[in-house]
Amino acid sequence: MLQTALPPEPILSEPIGSVKLAGRKGWRRYLAFVGPGFLVSVGYMDPGNWSTDLSGGSRYGYALLWVVLASSLMAMLLQTLCARLGVATGKDLAEACRDYYPRPVSIILWILCEIAIVACDIAEVIGSAVALNLLLGLPLVAGVLVTGLDVLILLGLSHFGFRKLEAFVIALVATIFVCFALNIWMAQPNWAGVGRGLIIPQLPPGEGLLIAVGILGATVMPHNLYLHSALVKTRDFEPTTSGRREAVRYSTWDALLALGGAFFVNAAILVLAAALFFGHGKPVEELQEAHSLLRPALGGAAATMFAVALLCSGQSSTITGTMAGQVVMEGFLRLRVKPWVRRMATRLLAIVPAVIFVVAQGGRNTIEILNWTQVILSMQLPFAIFPLVFFTSDRRKMGEFASPLWLKIVAVTVGVGITGLNLTLLYQQYGIAVPAAVGLVVAGGGFWVAKLSRQPE
C-alpha cells in the first residue's frame, strides 16, 4: 500500500512543508511549487560541466552535442522519478534505501554517494578559485582556501528562510543563463553544425569516450537524485491522493523547466568552445585559457561575463552540494549535524586534494582534473539509479504513482546503458578486462539489490 508521509525532518534547519499552498490558485499555486527543480539544476551547470563541455567543443567541435542532449533527457527522466518518490512515499531516496535495504547495503550506498559529493566539491572549489583568479587576480591556492568561507554565505542565507535561499540560487542561475545567451549571440556559431551535432550520434576517436562519459557524469549527478527527492517535501501539499497527484504534476513541470535551462547552458558552453576554439590546432586545457581566448575573439565584456558566470556556477552548486550532503547523511544514518559542521567537513575533504592538484600541476591542467572528477560521478551513477528505478516501480510502495511499464523499461535501459559506458571506459583507458559475465553482473546489480528490498515493519 501507499506509504503515508513521514514526520517532518529539517533540511538546512528549515522544516519540511515550509512553503504554504493554502489559498493559492492557478499560476500562483504553480509558482509555489517552483524552486526544487532550479536548486537541483545548478548541479547540472557546475564547473565540472564547464570543463567537459569546453573539452568536447574545443577538441571535436559540435560532434558531442548529442551527448549533452541525451544526458539532459536522462536527467529529466530521473529527476521526475525522484519527485514521484518524495511526493508519493514521503521518503527521499536516502531514507528509502535505509528503510528498504539491509544495513550493509545502505552503508555501501551512502559511502559511494559521499565519494561522489567530494568529487563534485573538488570541481566546485577549483572552478570558484579559477573565477576569483580571473576576476580579482587571486592566486589559485589562495582562491581554493577562500572558497572554504562560502559556508558563511550559506549559513547567512539559511536564516532568511528556505524560500529566500531558493530565490538566491535562481538569481545565480539566471545570471549564468544571461551571460551565455549574450556570448552565444556574439559568437555567431554555425547553426547547421549545431543541428547536426544534436541529432547525429557520433563518438570521435581518441578521448571522445572519456569526454562523453565526463559529460554524462557532470550532467546526471548521483547526489542530485537524493537531493531532489527531499526538496519536493518542502511543499505543503495535501497528504491525499489528489493532493499528491497535483504535487507530482507541478514538481514534474518545475524539473523539466529548470533542467531545460540547464541544457541550454551546457549546450551553450560546448557551442561557444566549438565556435571559437575548435580547429585552432590545440584544444583548450585550462579554464583560464578559455577566458584569455575569449577576450580577443569577442571582447573584454564577453571574457568578464565568462568569469562571472563561472563564479556564480561554483557558488550556486556549492549551496546545493551542502544540502545534498545533509540529506544523504540524515537519510542513510539518521545522523543530524549542524550545517556548518557538515559544510566544513565536506569542504576540507575537497580543499586538501584540490590544493595538492593545483600545487602538483603548477596551476595547469585544470580542465583535465575537473574532467576526471566528473568521470568519478558517472561511475557512481548506477548505484543511485537502480534503487531509484526499483523503488518507483514498486506498486506496494508507490501505489498509483508507480511507474508504468514503458517508463520502467526506459529507466532500466538508462541505468544499464550508463553502466555499460562506464565499463567500456575502464577497459579503454586502463585495459581492464571485464568478462561478459562480470559486465552482466554489474549491469544487473540493481536487479539483485532490488531482491533485498523489504517493506518496513
Tab-separated table of C-alpha atoms in Angstrom:
chain	number	residue	atom	x	y	z
A	1	MET	CA	0.000	0.000	0.000
A	2	LEU	CA	0.982	3.622	-0.429
A	3	GLN	CA	3.124	4.797	2.458
A	4	THR	CA	1.927	7.796	4.410
A	5	ALA	CA	4.157	10.816	4.728
A	6	LEU	CA	6.811	10.683	7.415
A	7	PRO	CA	7.010	13.246	10.206
A	8	PRO	CA	8.726	16.455	9.102
A	9	GLU	CA	12.517	16.447	9.103
A	10	PRO	CA	14.644	19.580	8.685
A	11	ILE	CA	16.666	20.494	5.634
A	12	LEU	CA	19.226	23.157	6.483
A	13	SER	CA	17.338	23.874	9.730
A	14	GLU	CA	14.163	24.597	7.730
A	15	PRO	CA	11.119	22.370	8.348
A	16	ILE	CA	9.556	20.305	5.605
A	17	GLY	CA	6.341	21.865	4.373
A	18	SER	CA	7.648	25.417	4.839
A	19	VAL	CA	6.211	26.647	1.516
A	20	LYS	CA	2.490	27.060	2.100
A	21	LEU	CA	-0.017	26.394	-0.676
A	22	ALA	CA	-3.301	27.272	1.036
A	23	GLY	CA	-5.280	29.965	-0.782
A	24	ARG	CA	-3.095	29.876	-3.905
A	25	LYS	CA	-4.730	29.118	-7.237
A	26	GLY	CA	-3.746	28.997	-10.897
A	27	TRP	CA	-0.298	30.334	-11.704
A	28	ARG	CA	0.304	31.433	-8.117
A	29	ARG	CA	-0.209	27.852	-6.993
A	30	TYR	CA	2.156	26.530	-9.669
A	31	LEU	CA	4.781	29.125	-8.749
A	32	ALA	CA	4.598	27.936	-5.159
A	33	PHE	CA	5.979	24.609	-6.398
A	34	VAL	CA	8.769	26.245	-8.428
A	35	GLY	CA	12.146	26.028	-6.703
A	36	PRO	CA	13.333	22.467	-6.079
A	37	GLY	CA	13.945	21.886	-9.793
A	38	PHE	CA	16.080	25.026	-10.034
A	39	LEU	CA	18.045	24.146	-6.906
A	40	VAL	CA	18.835	20.777	-8.458
A	41	SER	CA	19.567	22.290	-11.883
A	42	VAL	CA	22.607	24.218	-10.625
A	43	GLY	CA	24.389	20.895	-10.235
A	44	TYR	CA	23.899	20.434	-13.978
A	45	MET	CA	25.858	23.581	-14.805
A	46	ASP	CA	28.637	23.481	-12.187
A	47	PRO	CA	32.364	23.923	-13.040
A	48	GLY	CA	32.617	20.211	-13.814
A	49	ASN	CA	30.149	20.711	-16.659
A	50	TRP	CA	32.218	23.628	-17.905
A	51	SER	CA	35.371	21.531	-18.140
A	52	THR	CA	33.789	18.629	-20.013
A	53	ASP	CA	31.854	20.900	-22.385
A	54	LEU	CA	34.893	23.086	-23.107
A	55	SER	CA	36.960	19.967	-23.792
A	56	GLY	CA	34.318	18.481	-26.046
A	57	GLY	CA	33.748	21.672	-28.038
A	58	SER	CA	37.388	22.689	-28.454
A	59	ARG	CA	38.508	19.147	-29.426
A	60	TYR	CA	35.625	17.873	-31.518
A	61	GLY	CA	33.535	20.881	-32.482
A	62	TYR	CA	29.795	20.229	-32.345
A	63	ALA	CA	30.176	16.416	-32.542
A	64	LEU	CA	29.356	15.735	-28.869
A	65	LEU	CA	26.308	17.986	-28.622
A	66	TRP	CA	24.108	14.892	-28.850
A	67	VAL	CA	25.731	13.627	-25.632
A	68	VAL	CA	24.705	16.850	-23.859
A	69	LEU	CA	21.153	16.424	-25.162
A	70	ALA	CA	20.955	12.715	-24.271
A	71	SER	CA	22.391	13.357	-20.801
A	72	SER	CA	19.885	16.141	-20.211
A	73	LEU	CA	16.977	13.916	-21.250
A	74	MET	CA	18.235	11.186	-18.910
A	75	ALA	CA	18.472	13.757	-16.119
A	76	MET	CA	14.907	14.935	-16.738
A	77	LEU	CA	13.633	11.363	-16.586
A	78	LEU	CA	15.475	10.513	-13.374
A	79	GLN	CA	14.659	13.776	-11.595
A	80	THR	CA	10.955	13.347	-12.310
A	81	LEU	CA	11.208	9.867	-10.758
A	82	CYS	CA	12.803	11.490	-7.700
A	83	ALA	CA	9.877	13.889	-7.420
A	84	ARG	CA	7.441	10.965	-7.648
A	85	LEU	CA	9.262	9.093	-4.900
A	86	GLY	CA	9.375	12.012	-2.482
A	87	VAL	CA	5.754	13.032	-3.028
A	88	ALA	CA	4.204	9.554	-3.078
A	89	THR	CA	6.029	7.979	-0.128
A	90	GLY	CA	7.126	10.925	1.997
A	91	LYS	CA	10.649	9.487	1.845
A	92	ASP	CA	13.644	10.773	-0.018
A	93	LEU	CA	15.901	8.299	-1.826
A	94	ALA	CA	18.359	8.017	1.068
A	95	GLU	CA	15.564	7.305	3.543
A	96	ALA	CA	14.089	4.706	1.208
A	97	CYS	CA	17.449	2.943	0.909
A	98	ARG	CA	17.800	2.949	4.686
A	99	ASP	CA	14.295	1.608	5.282
A	100	TYR	CA	14.079	-0.963	2.500
A	101	TYR	CA	17.632	-2.349	2.233
A	102	PRO	CA	19.713	-4.301	4.778
A	103	ARG	CA	22.084	-2.123	6.786
A	104	PRO	CA	25.301	-3.209	4.998
A	105	VAL	CA	23.815	-2.375	1.595
A	106	SER	CA	22.622	1.064	2.664
A	107	ILE	CA	26.009	1.849	4.235
A	108	ILE	CA	27.787	0.953	0.994
A	109	LEU	CA	25.404	3.157	-0.994
A	110	TRP	CA	25.997	6.007	1.478
A	111	ILE	CA	29.798	5.744	1.153
A	112	LEU	CA	29.602	5.754	-2.634
A	113	CYS	CA	27.379	8.825	-2.583
A	114	GLU	CA	29.764	10.636	-0.230
A	115	ILE	CA	32.624	9.920	-2.660
A	116	ALA	CA	30.565	11.494	-5.438
A	117	ILE	CA	29.822	14.577	-3.299
A	118	VAL	CA	33.519	15.079	-2.512
A	119	ALA	CA	34.489	14.655	-6.184
A	120	CYS	CA	31.874	17.224	-7.159
A	121	ASP	CA	33.063	19.563	-4.420
A	122	ILE	CA	36.628	19.395	-5.747
A	123	ALA	CA	35.343	20.644	-9.103
A	124	GLU	CA	33.397	23.451	-7.406
A	125	VAL	CA	36.424	24.507	-5.332
A	126	ILE	CA	38.776	24.620	-8.306
A	127	GLY	CA	36.198	26.300	-10.545
A	128	SER	CA	35.461	29.014	-7.979
A	129	ALA	CA	39.191	29.525	-7.380
A	130	VAL	CA	39.781	29.991	-11.119
A	131	ALA	CA	36.913	32.506	-11.283
A	132	LEU	CA	38.393	34.504	-8.380
A	133	ASN	CA	41.760	34.421	-10.129
A	134	LEU	CA	40.238	35.749	-13.355
A	135	LEU	CA	38.169	38.468	-11.680
A	136	LEU	CA	40.438	39.538	-8.814
A	137	GLY	CA	43.873	38.150	-9.671
A	138	LEU	CA	43.832	35.922	-6.577
A	139	PRO	CA	46.365	33.038	-6.768
A	140	LEU	CA	44.729	29.652	-7.266
A	141	VAL	CA	45.877	28.165	-3.947
A	142	ALA	CA	44.594	31.227	-2.079
A	143	GLY	CA	41.356	31.015	-4.049
A	144	VAL	CA	40.915	27.374	-3.078
A	145	LEU	CA	41.312	28.306	0.600
A	146	VAL	CA	38.959	31.291	0.310
A	147	THR	CA	36.213	29.085	-1.099
A	148	GLY	CA	36.068	27.370	2.289
A	149	LEU	CA	34.496	30.569	3.622
A	150	ASP	CA	31.438	30.198	1.403
A	151	VAL	CA	29.925	28.210	4.253
A	152	LEU	CA	29.299	31.593	5.884
A	153	ILE	CA	27.217	32.646	2.859
A	154	LEU	CA	25.138	29.506	3.150
A	155	LEU	CA	24.613	29.904	6.885
A	156	GLY	CA	23.606	33.535	6.432
A	157	LEU	CA	21.074	32.690	3.739
A	158	SER	CA	19.539	29.858	5.762
A	159	HIS	CA	18.453	32.342	8.432
A	160	PHE	CA	16.187	34.138	5.948
A	161	GLY	CA	14.105	31.052	5.188
A	162	PHE	CA	14.151	28.288	2.614
A	163	ARG	CA	12.191	30.256	0.003
A	164	LYS	CA	14.758	33.091	0.115
A	165	LEU	CA	17.534	30.569	-0.397
A	166	GLU	CA	15.727	29.258	-3.468
A	167	ALA	CA	15.315	32.798	-4.811
A	168	PHE	CA	19.039	33.489	-4.372
A	169	VAL	CA	20.018	30.343	-6.254
A	170	ILE	CA	17.510	31.068	-9.040
A	171	ALA	CA	19.072	34.538	-9.382
A	172	LEU	CA	22.515	32.959	-9.798
A	173	VAL	CA	21.128	30.534	-12.387
A	174	ALA	CA	19.526	33.433	-14.284
A	175	THR	CA	22.878	35.274	-14.288
A	176	ILE	CA	24.630	32.249	-15.812
A	177	PHE	CA	21.868	31.915	-18.414
A	178	VAL	CA	22.052	35.576	-19.469
A	179	CYS	CA	25.872	35.588	-19.653
A	180	PHE	CA	25.936	32.625	-22.014
A	181	ALA	CA	22.997	33.831	-24.080
A	182	LEU	CA	24.906	37.062	-24.772
A	183	ASN	CA	28.155	35.238	-25.522
A	184	ILE	CA	26.438	32.863	-27.946
A	185	TRP	CA	24.779	35.807	-29.679
A	186	MET	CA	28.190	37.456	-30.132
A	187	ALA	CA	29.971	34.231	-31.184
A	188	GLN	CA	27.562	33.550	-34.095
A	189	PRO	CA	28.112	29.764	-34.283
A	190	ASN	CA	27.443	27.565	-37.302
A	191	TRP	CA	23.820	26.675	-36.595
A	192	ALA	CA	23.764	23.961	-39.251
A	193	GLY	CA	26.674	22.303	-37.451
A	194	VAL	CA	24.851	22.716	-34.148
A	195	GLY	CA	21.808	20.952	-35.594
A	196	ARG	CA	23.879	18.051	-36.923
A	197	GLY	CA	25.698	17.692	-33.617
A	198	LEU	CA	22.400	17.476	-31.739
A	199	ILE	CA	20.730	14.801	-33.864
A	200	ILE	CA	23.586	12.693	-35.306
A	201	PRO	CA	25.214	10.452	-32.664
A	202	GLN	CA	28.948	10.025	-33.160
A	203	LEU	CA	31.870	9.242	-30.889
A	204	PRO	CA	35.137	10.783	-32.108
A	205	PRO	CA	38.343	8.744	-31.706
A	206	GLY	CA	40.928	9.500	-29.078
A	207	GLU	CA	39.411	10.893	-25.885
A	208	GLY	CA	35.885	11.071	-27.267
A	209	LEU	CA	34.566	8.350	-24.946
A	210	LEU	CA	36.320	9.821	-21.885
A	211	ILE	CA	34.820	13.260	-22.501
A	212	ALA	CA	31.393	11.771	-23.315
A	213	VAL	CA	31.343	9.847	-20.023
A	214	GLY	CA	32.534	13.001	-18.242
A	215	ILE	CA	29.668	14.983	-19.782
A	216	LEU	CA	27.272	12.261	-18.641
A	217	GLY	CA	28.612	12.271	-15.066
A	218	ALA	CA	28.618	16.066	-14.929
A	219	THR	CA	25.028	16.247	-16.132
A	220	VAL	CA	23.341	13.336	-14.354
A	221	MET	CA	24.827	13.788	-10.875
A	222	PRO	CA	24.112	10.974	-8.384
A	223	HIS	CA	23.700	13.098	-5.257
A	224	ASN	CA	21.210	15.349	-7.047
A	225	LEU	CA	18.864	12.370	-7.218
A	226	TYR	CA	18.913	12.150	-3.421
A	227	LEU	CA	18.506	15.914	-3.062
A	228	HIS	CA	15.501	16.355	-5.353
A	229	SER	CA	13.536	13.580	-3.673
A	230	ALA	CA	13.936	15.507	-0.410
A	231	LEU	CA	13.303	19.012	-1.734
A	232	VAL	CA	9.848	18.181	-3.105
A	233	LYS	CA	8.784	17.605	0.504
A	234	THR	CA	9.267	21.303	1.238
A	235	ARG	CA	5.857	21.947	-0.344
A	236	ASP	CA	2.877	21.764	1.977
A	237	PHE	CA	0.654	19.747	-0.361
A	238	GLU	CA	-2.358	17.847	0.946
A	239	PRO	CA	-1.465	14.265	2.007
A	240	THR	CA	-4.294	12.861	-0.112
A	241	THR	CA	-4.248	11.094	-3.463
A	242	SER	CA	-5.455	14.207	-5.297
A	243	GLY	CA	-3.001	16.411	-3.388
A	244	ARG	CA	-0.109	14.119	-4.226
A	245	ARG	CA	-1.225	13.911	-7.844
A	246	GLU	CA	-1.138	17.695	-8.119
A	247	ALA	CA	2.272	17.838	-6.408
A	248	VAL	CA	3.707	15.257	-8.811
A	249	ARG	CA	2.367	17.178	-11.820
A	250	TYR	CA	3.696	20.584	-10.730
A	251	SER	CA	7.004	19.170	-9.483
A	252	THR	CA	7.486	17.465	-12.837
A	253	TRP	CA	6.960	20.719	-14.722
A	254	ASP	CA	9.298	22.508	-12.321
A	255	ALA	CA	12.030	19.937	-13.021
A	256	LEU	CA	11.516	19.959	-16.792
A	257	LEU	CA	11.625	23.755	-16.998
A	258	ALA	CA	14.710	24.067	-14.792
A	259	LEU	CA	16.634	21.269	-16.489
A	260	GLY	CA	15.694	22.685	-19.877
A	261	GLY	CA	17.511	25.851	-18.846
A	262	ALA	CA	20.469	23.791	-17.616
A	263	PHE	CA	20.598	22.045	-21.005
A	264	PHE	CA	20.812	25.435	-22.725
A	265	VAL	CA	23.761	26.459	-20.531
A	266	ASN	CA	25.636	23.183	-21.075
A	267	ALA	CA	24.988	23.235	-24.809
A	268	ALA	CA	25.987	26.904	-24.935
A	269	ILE	CA	29.351	26.198	-23.300
A	270	LEU	CA	30.117	23.465	-25.832
A	271	VAL	CA	28.831	25.533	-28.773
A	272	LEU	CA	30.876	28.544	-27.652
A	273	ALA	CA	34.021	26.391	-27.417
A	274	ALA	CA	33.324	24.830	-30.818
A	275	ALA	CA	32.650	28.180	-32.496
A	276	LEU	CA	35.735	29.937	-31.119
A	277	PHE	CA	38.352	27.301	-30.254
A	278	PHE	CA	37.800	24.250	-32.495
A	279	GLY	CA	40.154	23.888	-35.450
A	280	HIS	CA	42.898	26.073	-33.998
A	281	GLY	CA	45.217	23.079	-33.636
A	282	LYS	CA	45.203	22.971	-29.829
A	283	PRO	CA	42.263	22.084	-27.550
A	284	VAL	CA	41.517	24.257	-24.544
A	285	GLU	CA	43.130	22.673	-21.482
A	286	GLU	CA	42.602	25.455	-18.943
A	287	LEU	CA	39.597	27.450	-17.809
A	288	GLN	CA	41.950	30.430	-17.728
A	289	GLU	CA	42.905	29.761	-21.341
A	290	ALA	CA	39.271	29.835	-22.436
A	291	HIS	CA	38.887	33.189	-20.692
A	292	SER	CA	42.005	34.650	-22.326
A	293	LEU	CA	40.964	33.433	-25.794
A	294	LEU	CA	37.514	34.986	-25.406
A	295	ARG	CA	38.932	38.471	-24.960
A	296	PRO	CA	40.471	38.897	-28.453
A	297	ALA	CA	37.642	36.903	-30.061
A	298	LEU	CA	34.597	38.622	-28.558
A	299	GLY	CA	35.979	41.432	-26.406
A	300	GLY	CA	36.579	42.121	-22.727
A	301	ALA	CA	32.884	42.109	-21.836
A	302	ALA	CA	32.497	38.524	-23.064
A	303	ALA	CA	35.540	37.403	-21.068
A	304	THR	CA	34.217	39.113	-17.927
A	305	MET	CA	30.786	37.503	-18.368
A	306	PHE	CA	32.517	34.128	-18.680
A	307	ALA	CA	34.315	34.652	-15.342
A	308	VAL	CA	31.196	35.988	-13.593
A	309	ALA	CA	29.141	33.026	-14.807
A	310	LEU	CA	31.870	30.620	-13.613
A	311	LEU	CA	31.835	32.191	-10.143
A	312	CYS	CA	28.021	32.031	-9.993
A	313	SER	CA	28.211	28.415	-11.105
A	314	GLY	CA	30.673	27.447	-8.364
A	315	GLN	CA	28.822	29.256	-5.606
A	316	SER	CA	25.325	28.085	-6.523
A	317	SER	CA	26.420	24.457	-6.877
A	318	THR	CA	28.238	24.538	-3.554
A	319	ILE	CA	24.996	25.562	-1.833
A	320	THR	CA	23.079	22.630	-3.254
A	321	GLY	CA	26.060	20.336	-2.632
A	322	THR	CA	25.805	21.158	1.061
A	323	MET	CA	22.099	20.419	1.065
A	324	ALA	CA	22.660	17.109	-0.748
A	325	GLY	CA	25.293	16.154	1.816
A	326	GLN	CA	22.924	16.777	4.691
A	327	VAL	CA	20.069	14.910	3.020
A	328	VAL	CA	22.332	11.924	2.367
A	329	MET	CA	23.813	11.841	5.866
A	330	GLU	CA	20.472	12.255	7.628
A	331	GLY	CA	18.660	9.887	5.299
A	332	PHE	CA	21.116	6.997	5.408
A	333	LEU	CA	22.367	7.340	9.002
A	334	ARG	CA	19.702	9.366	10.838
A	335	LEU	CA	22.686	11.477	11.844
A	336	ARG	CA	21.935	15.169	12.274
A	337	VAL	CA	24.770	17.674	12.431
A	338	LYS	CA	24.908	21.439	12.281
A	339	PRO	CA	25.023	22.770	8.700
A	340	TRP	CA	28.377	24.465	9.248
A	341	VAL	CA	29.895	21.256	10.615
A	342	ARG	CA	28.735	19.276	7.595
A	343	ARG	CA	29.859	22.021	5.223
A	344	MET	CA	33.324	22.374	6.703
A	345	ALA	CA	33.836	18.601	6.792
A	346	THR	CA	32.969	18.299	3.101
A	347	ARG	CA	34.984	21.386	2.239
A	348	LEU	CA	38.097	20.071	3.990
A	349	LEU	CA	37.798	16.766	2.135
A	350	ALA	CA	37.671	18.742	-1.117
A	351	ILE	CA	40.166	21.516	-0.317
A	352	VAL	CA	43.047	19.189	0.600
A	353	PRO	CA	43.113	17.238	-2.700
A	354	ALA	CA	42.341	20.445	-4.643
A	355	VAL	CA	45.394	22.175	-3.157
A	356	ILE	CA	47.512	19.089	-3.884
A	357	PHE	CA	46.334	19.017	-7.510
A	358	VAL	CA	46.879	22.746	-8.026
A	359	VAL	CA	50.368	22.707	-6.476
A	360	ALA	CA	51.427	19.494	-8.227
A	361	GLN	CA	50.256	20.782	-11.612
A	362	GLY	CA	51.535	24.308	-11.040
A	363	GLY	CA	48.053	25.704	-11.626
A	364	ARG	CA	47.804	23.960	-15.002
A	365	ASN	CA	45.579	21.208	-16.411
A	366	THR	CA	42.529	22.439	-14.506
A	367	ILE	CA	40.178	21.079	-17.160
A	368	GLU	CA	41.784	17.619	-17.054
A	369	ILE	CA	41.418	17.493	-13.253
A	370	LEU	CA	37.794	18.570	-13.414
A	371	ASN	CA	37.058	16.072	-16.188
A	372	TRP	CA	38.197	13.166	-14.040
A	373	THR	CA	36.068	14.290	-11.097
A	374	GLN	CA	33.073	14.073	-13.421
A	375	VAL	CA	34.044	10.586	-14.572
A	376	ILE	CA	34.016	9.565	-10.886
A	377	LEU	CA	30.444	10.873	-10.688
A	378	SER	CA	29.475	8.768	-13.682
A	379	MET	CA	30.952	5.669	-12.031
A	380	GLN	CA	28.695	6.242	-9.004
A	381	LEU	CA	25.530	6.811	-11.025
A	382	PRO	CA	24.267	3.198	-11.321
A	383	PHE	CA	24.307	2.848	-7.531
A	384	ALA	CA	21.765	5.667	-7.260
A	385	ILE	CA	19.804	4.996	-10.439
A	386	PHE	CA	18.928	1.330	-9.861
A	387	PRO	CA	17.487	1.803	-6.346
A	388	LEU	CA	15.506	4.821	-7.600
A	389	VAL	CA	14.121	2.888	-10.561
A	390	PHE	CA	13.024	-0.084	-8.496
A	391	PHE	CA	11.505	1.915	-5.664
A	392	THR	CA	9.434	3.959	-8.106
A	393	SER	CA	8.413	0.794	-9.991
A	394	ASP	CA	7.072	-0.954	-6.874
A	395	ARG	CA	3.318	-0.506	-6.533
A	396	ARG	CA	3.471	-1.652	-2.900
A	397	LYS	CA	5.483	1.450	-2.093
A	398	MET	CA	4.196	3.934	-4.663
A	399	GLY	CA	0.535	2.984	-5.073
A	400	GLU	CA	-0.979	4.587	-8.186
A	401	PHE	CA	2.194	6.656	-8.633
A	402	ALA	CA	4.275	3.591	-9.529
A	403	SER	CA	5.984	3.903	-12.918
A	404	PRO	CA	4.070	2.396	-15.849
A	405	LEU	CA	5.727	-0.373	-17.858
A	406	TRP	CA	7.126	1.886	-20.588
A	407	LEU	CA	8.741	4.153	-18.003
A	408	LYS	CA	10.272	1.174	-16.189
A	409	ILE	CA	11.785	-0.071	-19.438
A	410	VAL	CA	13.230	3.341	-20.342
A	411	ALA	CA	14.631	3.921	-16.833
A	412	VAL	CA	16.261	0.479	-16.619
A	413	THR	CA	17.720	0.986	-20.101
A	414	VAL	CA	19.262	4.256	-18.944
A	415	GLY	CA	20.830	2.562	-15.903
A	416	VAL	CA	22.202	-0.367	-17.903
A	417	GLY	CA	23.440	1.962	-20.660
A	418	ILE	CA	25.361	4.170	-18.214
A	419	THR	CA	26.872	1.092	-16.573
A	420	GLY	CA	27.955	-0.228	-19.971
A	421	LEU	CA	29.610	3.080	-20.864
A	422	ASN	CA	31.498	3.102	-17.578
A	423	LEU	CA	32.784	-0.434	-18.124
A	424	THR	CA	33.804	0.412	-21.683
A	425	LEU	CA	35.721	3.454	-20.464
A	426	LEU	CA	37.567	1.398	-17.843
A	427	TYR	CA	38.552	-1.111	-20.494
A	428	GLN	CA	39.612	1.575	-22.978
A	429	GLN	CA	41.609	3.677	-20.525
A	430	TYR	CA	43.250	1.028	-18.385
A	431	GLY	CA	42.964	-2.196	-20.330
A	432	ILE	CA	40.902	-3.733	-17.525
A	433	ALA	CA	39.498	-6.952	-18.960
A	434	VAL	CA	35.885	-7.133	-17.890
A	435	PRO	CA	34.455	-10.503	-18.966
A	436	ALA	CA	30.913	-10.501	-20.267
A	437	ALA	CA	29.732	-12.336	-17.170
A	438	VAL	CA	31.102	-9.635	-14.864
A	439	GLY	CA	29.572	-6.963	-17.056
A	440	LEU	CA	26.188	-8.609	-16.800
A	441	VAL	CA	26.505	-8.870	-13.029
A	442	VAL	CA	27.344	-5.172	-12.706
A	443	ALA	CA	24.684	-4.071	-15.178
A	444	GLY	CA	22.139	-6.193	-13.351
A	445	GLY	CA	23.340	-5.196	-9.916
A	446	GLY	CA	20.273	-3.098	-9.385
A	447	PHE	CA	18.063	-6.118	-10.005
A	448	TRP	CA	19.913	-8.102	-7.376
A	449	VAL	CA	19.755	-5.271	-4.858
A	450	ALA	CA	16.048	-4.927	-5.566
A	451	LYS	CA	15.556	-8.503	-4.368
A	452	LEU	CA	16.731	-7.345	-0.954
A	453	SER	CA	14.051	-4.686	-0.803
A	454	ARG	CA	11.616	-5.193	2.002
A	455	GLN	CA	8.588	-3.495	3.430
A	456	PRO	CA	9.130	-1.580	6.680
A	457	GLU	CA	7.803	-3.311	9.741
